[in-house]
Coordinates of C-alpha atoms in Angstrom, one line a residue:
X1 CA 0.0 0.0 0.0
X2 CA 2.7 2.5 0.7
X3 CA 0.6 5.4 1.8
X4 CA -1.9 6.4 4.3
X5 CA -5.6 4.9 3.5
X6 CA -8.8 5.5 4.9
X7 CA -10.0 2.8 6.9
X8 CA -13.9 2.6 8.6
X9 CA -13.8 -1.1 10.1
X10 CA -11.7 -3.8 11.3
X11 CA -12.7 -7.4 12.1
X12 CA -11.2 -9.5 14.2
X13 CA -11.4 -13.1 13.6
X14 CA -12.4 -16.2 16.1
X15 CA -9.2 -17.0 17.0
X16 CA -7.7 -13.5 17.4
X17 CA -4.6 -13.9 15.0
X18 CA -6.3 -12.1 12.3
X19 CA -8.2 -8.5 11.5
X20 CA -10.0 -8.2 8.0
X21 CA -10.4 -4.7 6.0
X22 CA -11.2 -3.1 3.1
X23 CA -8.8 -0.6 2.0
X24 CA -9.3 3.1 0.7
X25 CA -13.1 2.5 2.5
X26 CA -14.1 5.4 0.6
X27 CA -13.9 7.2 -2.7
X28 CA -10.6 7.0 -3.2
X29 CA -10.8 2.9 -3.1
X30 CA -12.1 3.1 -6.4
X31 CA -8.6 3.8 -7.7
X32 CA -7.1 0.9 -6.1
X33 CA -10.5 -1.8 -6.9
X34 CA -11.2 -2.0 -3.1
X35 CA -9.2 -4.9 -2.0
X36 CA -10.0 -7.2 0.9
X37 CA -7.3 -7.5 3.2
X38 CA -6.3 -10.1 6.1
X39 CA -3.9 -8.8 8.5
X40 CA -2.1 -11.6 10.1
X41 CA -1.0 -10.3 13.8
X42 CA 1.7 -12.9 14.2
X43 CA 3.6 -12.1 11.8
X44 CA 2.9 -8.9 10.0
X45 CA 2.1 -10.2 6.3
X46 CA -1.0 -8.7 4.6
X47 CA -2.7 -10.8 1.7
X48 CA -5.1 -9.1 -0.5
X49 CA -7.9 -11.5 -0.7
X50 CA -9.5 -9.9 -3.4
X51 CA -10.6 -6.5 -5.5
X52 CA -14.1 -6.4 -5.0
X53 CA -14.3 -3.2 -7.5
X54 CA -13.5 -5.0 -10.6
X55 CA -15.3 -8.3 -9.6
X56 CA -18.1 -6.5 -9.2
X57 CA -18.3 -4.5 -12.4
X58 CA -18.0 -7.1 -14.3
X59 CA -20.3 -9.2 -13.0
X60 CA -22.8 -7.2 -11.9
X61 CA -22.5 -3.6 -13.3
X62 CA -22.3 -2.5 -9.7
X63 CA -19.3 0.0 -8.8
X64 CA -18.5 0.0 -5.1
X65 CA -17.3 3.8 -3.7
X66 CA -17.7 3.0 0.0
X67 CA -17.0 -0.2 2.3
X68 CA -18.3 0.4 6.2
X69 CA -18.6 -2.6 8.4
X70 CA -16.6 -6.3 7.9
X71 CA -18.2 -8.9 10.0
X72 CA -16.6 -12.3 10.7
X73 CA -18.6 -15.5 11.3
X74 CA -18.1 -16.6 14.6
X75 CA -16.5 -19.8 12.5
X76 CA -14.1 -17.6 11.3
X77 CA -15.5 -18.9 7.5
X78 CA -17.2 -15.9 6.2
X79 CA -16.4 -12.3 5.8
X80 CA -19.9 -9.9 5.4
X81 CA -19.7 -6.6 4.6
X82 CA -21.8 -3.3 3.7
X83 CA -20.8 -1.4 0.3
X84 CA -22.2 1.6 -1.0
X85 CA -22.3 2.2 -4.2
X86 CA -24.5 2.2 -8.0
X87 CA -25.4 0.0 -10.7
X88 CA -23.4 2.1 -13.6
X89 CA -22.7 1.1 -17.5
X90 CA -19.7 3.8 -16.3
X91 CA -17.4 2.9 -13.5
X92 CA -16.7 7.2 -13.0
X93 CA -20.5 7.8 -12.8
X94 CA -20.8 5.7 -9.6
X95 CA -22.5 7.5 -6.6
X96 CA -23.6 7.0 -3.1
X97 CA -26.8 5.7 -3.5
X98 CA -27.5 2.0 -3.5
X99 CA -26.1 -0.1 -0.6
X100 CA -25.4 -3.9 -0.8
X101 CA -23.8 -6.6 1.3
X102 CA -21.5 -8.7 0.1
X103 CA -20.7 -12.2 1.8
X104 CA -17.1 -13.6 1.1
X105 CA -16.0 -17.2 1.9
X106 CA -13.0 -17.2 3.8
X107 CA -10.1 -20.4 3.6
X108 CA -8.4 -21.3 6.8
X109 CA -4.6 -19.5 6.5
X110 CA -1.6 -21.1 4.7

């Protein structure tokens, strides 16, 4: 990441070894595709799990501009989360204004 990003939630997981985020949480995560993040507090290494803006668009039409709360399962299996955001044929027309949640399966760590 290199620079300073906005963050609006952290989650930790079951176990306590792990916090999950989305970085750039708002408009500016557009420019980086809104990754997903594990934090491993052990030992320091970030993964990006993946870039939900991208994945989304394509799929879906649906830009994400905002990402507020990460929630994980008390398994620790599944990552939920809030997005704001709009259905847009044009990813720099995207506004505020239709909220989703997106549910993310989660593998155990390497």
């Amino acid at each position: 990441m290199g620079r300073e990003v906005w963050l609006t939630d952290l989650s930790l997981d079951p176990t306590g070894t792990c916090i999950y985020f989305v970085v750039d949480s708002t408009w500016s995560g557009r420019a980086s595709g809104v990754p997903v993040v594990r934090f491993d507090l052990d030992t320091g290494r970030r993964t990006v799990l993946c870039f939900l803006g991208p994945l989304l668009f394509a799929n879906f039409g649906y830009v994400p501009v905002g990402g507020y709360t990460a929630v994980v399962n008390p398994e620790g299996r599944r990552l939920v989360m809030q997005l704001n955001g709009s259905f847009t044929g044009d990813p720099e027309d995207a506004k505020y204004e239709q909220p989703t949640v997106v549910e993310i399966a989660l593998d155990p760590m390497d």
